[in-house]
Coordinates of C-alpha atoms in Angstrom, one line a residue:
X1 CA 143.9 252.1 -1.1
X2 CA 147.0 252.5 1.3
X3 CA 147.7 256.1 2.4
X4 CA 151.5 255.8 3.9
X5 CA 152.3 258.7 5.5
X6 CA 156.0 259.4 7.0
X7 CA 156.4 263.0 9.5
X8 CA 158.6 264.8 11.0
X9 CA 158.5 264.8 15.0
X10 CA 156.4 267.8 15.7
X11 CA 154.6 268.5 12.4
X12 CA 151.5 266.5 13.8
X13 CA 151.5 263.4 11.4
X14 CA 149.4 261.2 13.6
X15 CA 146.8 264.1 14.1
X16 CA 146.1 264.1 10.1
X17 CA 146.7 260.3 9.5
X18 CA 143.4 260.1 12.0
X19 CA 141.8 262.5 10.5
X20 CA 142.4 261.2 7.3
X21 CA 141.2 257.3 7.8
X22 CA 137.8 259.2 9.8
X23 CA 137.0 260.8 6.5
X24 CA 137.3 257.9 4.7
X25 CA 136.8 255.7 7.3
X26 CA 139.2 253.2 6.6
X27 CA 142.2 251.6 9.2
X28 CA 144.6 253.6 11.4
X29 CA 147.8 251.9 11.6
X30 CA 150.1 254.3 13.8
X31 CA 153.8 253.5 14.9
X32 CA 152.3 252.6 18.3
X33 CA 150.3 249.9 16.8
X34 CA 152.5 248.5 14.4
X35 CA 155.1 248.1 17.7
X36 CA 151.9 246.3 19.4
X37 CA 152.0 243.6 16.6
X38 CA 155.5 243.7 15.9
X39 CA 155.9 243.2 20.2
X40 CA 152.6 239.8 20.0
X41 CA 155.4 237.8 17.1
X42 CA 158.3 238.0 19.8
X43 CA 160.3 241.2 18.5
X44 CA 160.4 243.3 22.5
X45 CA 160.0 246.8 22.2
X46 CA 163.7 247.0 23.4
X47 CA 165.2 245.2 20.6
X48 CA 163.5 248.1 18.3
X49 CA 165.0 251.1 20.0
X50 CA 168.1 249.6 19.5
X51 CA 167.7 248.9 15.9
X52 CA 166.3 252.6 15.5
X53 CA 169.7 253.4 17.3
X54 CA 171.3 251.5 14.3
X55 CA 172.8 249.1 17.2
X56 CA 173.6 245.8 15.5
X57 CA 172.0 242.7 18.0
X58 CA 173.7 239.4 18.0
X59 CA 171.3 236.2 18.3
X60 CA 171.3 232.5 17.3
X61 CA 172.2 231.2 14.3
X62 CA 169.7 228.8 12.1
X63 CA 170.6 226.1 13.4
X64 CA 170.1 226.7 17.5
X65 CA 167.1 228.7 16.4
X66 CA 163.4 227.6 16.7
X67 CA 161.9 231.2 15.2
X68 CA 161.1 229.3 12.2
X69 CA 160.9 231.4 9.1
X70 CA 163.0 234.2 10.9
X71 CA 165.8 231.3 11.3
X72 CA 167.6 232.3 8.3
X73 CA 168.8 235.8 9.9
X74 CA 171.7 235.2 12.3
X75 CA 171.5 238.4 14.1
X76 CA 168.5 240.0 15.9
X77 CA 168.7 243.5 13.9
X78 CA 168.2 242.1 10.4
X79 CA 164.7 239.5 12.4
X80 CA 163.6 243.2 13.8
X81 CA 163.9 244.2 10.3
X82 CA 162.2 241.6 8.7
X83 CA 159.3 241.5 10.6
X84 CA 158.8 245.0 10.2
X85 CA 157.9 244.7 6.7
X86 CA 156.1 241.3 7.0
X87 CA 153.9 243.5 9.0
X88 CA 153.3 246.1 7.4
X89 CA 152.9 244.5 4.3
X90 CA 150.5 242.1 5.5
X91 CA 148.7 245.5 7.2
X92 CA 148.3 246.8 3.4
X93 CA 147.4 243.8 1.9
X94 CA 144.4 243.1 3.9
X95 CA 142.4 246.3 3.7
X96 CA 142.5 250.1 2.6
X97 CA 144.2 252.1 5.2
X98 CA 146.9 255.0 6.5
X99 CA 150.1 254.0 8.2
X100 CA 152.1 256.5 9.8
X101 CA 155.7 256.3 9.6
X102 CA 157.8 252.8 10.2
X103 CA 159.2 253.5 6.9
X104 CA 155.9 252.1 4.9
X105 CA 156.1 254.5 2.1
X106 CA 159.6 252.3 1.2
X107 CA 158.3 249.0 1.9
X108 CA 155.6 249.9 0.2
X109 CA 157.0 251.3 -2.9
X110 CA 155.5 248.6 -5.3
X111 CA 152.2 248.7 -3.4
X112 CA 148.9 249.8 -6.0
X113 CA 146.9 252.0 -5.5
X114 CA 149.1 253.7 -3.0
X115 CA 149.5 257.5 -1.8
X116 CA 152.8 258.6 -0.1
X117 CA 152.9 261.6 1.9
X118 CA 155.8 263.0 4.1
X119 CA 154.2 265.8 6.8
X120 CA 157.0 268.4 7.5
X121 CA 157.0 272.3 9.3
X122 CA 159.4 274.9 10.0
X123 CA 161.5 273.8 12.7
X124 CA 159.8 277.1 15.1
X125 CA 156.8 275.8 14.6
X126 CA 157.6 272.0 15.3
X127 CA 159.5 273.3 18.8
X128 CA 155.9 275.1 19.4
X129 CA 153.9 272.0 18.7
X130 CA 155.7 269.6 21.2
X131 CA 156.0 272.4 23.7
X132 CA 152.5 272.5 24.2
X133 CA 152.1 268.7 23.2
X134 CA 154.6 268.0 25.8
X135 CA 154.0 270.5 28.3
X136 CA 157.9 271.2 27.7
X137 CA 160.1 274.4 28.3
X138 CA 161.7 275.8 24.3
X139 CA 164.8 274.6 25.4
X140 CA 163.6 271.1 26.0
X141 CA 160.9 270.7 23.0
X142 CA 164.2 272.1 20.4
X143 CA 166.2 268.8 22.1
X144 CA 163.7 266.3 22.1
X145 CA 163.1 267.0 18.2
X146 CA 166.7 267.2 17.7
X147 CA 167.1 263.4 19.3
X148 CA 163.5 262.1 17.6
X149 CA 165.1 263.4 14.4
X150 CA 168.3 261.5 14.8
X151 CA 166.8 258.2 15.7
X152 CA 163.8 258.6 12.9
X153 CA 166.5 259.3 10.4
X154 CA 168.9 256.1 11.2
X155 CA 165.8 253.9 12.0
X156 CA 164.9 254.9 8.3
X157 CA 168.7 254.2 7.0
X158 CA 168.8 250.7 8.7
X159 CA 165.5 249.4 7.2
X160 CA 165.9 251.1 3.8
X161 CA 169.6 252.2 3.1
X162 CA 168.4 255.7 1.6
X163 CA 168.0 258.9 3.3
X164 CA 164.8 260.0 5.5
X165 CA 164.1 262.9 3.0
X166 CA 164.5 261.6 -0.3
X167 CA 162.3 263.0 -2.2
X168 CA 161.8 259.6 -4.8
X169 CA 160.1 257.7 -2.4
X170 CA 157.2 260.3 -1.6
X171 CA 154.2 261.6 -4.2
X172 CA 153.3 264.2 -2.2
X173 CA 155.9 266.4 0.7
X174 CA 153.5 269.1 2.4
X175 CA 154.0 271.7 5.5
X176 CA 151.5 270.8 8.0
X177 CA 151.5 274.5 9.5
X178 CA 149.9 276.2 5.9
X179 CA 146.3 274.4 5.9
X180 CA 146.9 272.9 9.5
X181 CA 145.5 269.6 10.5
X182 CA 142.4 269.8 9.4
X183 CA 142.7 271.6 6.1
X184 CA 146.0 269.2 5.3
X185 CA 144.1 266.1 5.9
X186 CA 141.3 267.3 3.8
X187 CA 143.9 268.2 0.9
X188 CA 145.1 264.5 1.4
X189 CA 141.8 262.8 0.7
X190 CA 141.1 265.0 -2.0
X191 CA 144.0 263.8 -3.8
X192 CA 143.9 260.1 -2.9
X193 CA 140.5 260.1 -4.1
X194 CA 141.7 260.7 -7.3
X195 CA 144.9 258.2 -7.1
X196 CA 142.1 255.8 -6.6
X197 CA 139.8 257.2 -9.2
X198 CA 142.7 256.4 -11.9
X199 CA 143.8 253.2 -10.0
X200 CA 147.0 253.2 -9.5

């Protein structure tokens, strides 16, 4: 079972992933982790930012490159790429477990059983959240959502050509601020119980 599940900065995503693989005590996989990996094949963590910027990186051609498999892509954005969902498909393949964000719910799409949730919450309360998260003044917390939001939502363009929020990609869009983390996380299990129950 693969719980994939994609947030909004703010709505505290990683806080009910955890929670989620404790009570069912399977693999964390969170974006910090997946960069770890992504980081040990040879992709830096610079070359990442700069494809979540949507920045296209020039590198060798096949023939003056020595990356093996990756040789066939002639610039450094689509490799970045690539890897990314080697990764995380390899993640899923090996053992039941939640991913948070790095766009696994599209890579994923095809993946059985599978859950895909999108955490969201009322701007106000997101602004709280990384305010005290943060230890940040309103002002600040309201940018630093505004500039996660812009890089989350090209990252997710570059790597999947469709839009952050669509809708078609997800089974299940809640607001983390109704049930809270606790109560959300609960409300996730329940449900992926039962996606595994019917087995698909």
């Amino acid at each position: 079972m693969v719980i994939t599940i994609g947030c909004e900065y703010g709505a505290k995503g990683n806080k009910i992933g955890r929670k989620i693989s404790e009570m069912l005590g399977i693999k964390f996989y969170d974006r910090e982790t997946v960069d770890e990996i992504i980081k040990e094949v040879g992709i830096q963590k610079e070359i990442m930012e700069k494809v979540e910027e949507g920045v296209v990186i020039a590198g060798k051609g096949a023939e003056g490159d020595v990356r093996g498999s990756f040789s066939k892509y002639a610039d450094l954005t689509d490799r970045a790429i690539h890897v990314q969902k080697r990764i995380i498909e390899k993640l899923a393949s090996k053992e039941s477990c939640v991913i948070i964000g790095r766009s696994a719910d599209y890579i994923l799409k095809d993946q059985k059983p599978i859950l895909r949730v999108f955490v969201y919450s009322p701007d106000e309360v997101r602004i709280h959240n990384v305010m005290e998260s943060h230890n940040l003044s309103y002002d600040d917390a309201k940018l630093l959502i505004r500039e996660k939001d812009k890089r989350y939502h090209k990252r997710h363009l570059a790597l999947t050509g469709s839009n952050r929020g669509d809708r078609h990609n997800r089974d299940m869009l809640i607001d983390s601020s109704l049930l809270g983390v606790d109560g959300t996380a609960q409300l996730i299990v329940e449900l992926a119980q039962k996606v595994m129950e019917k087995g698909e």
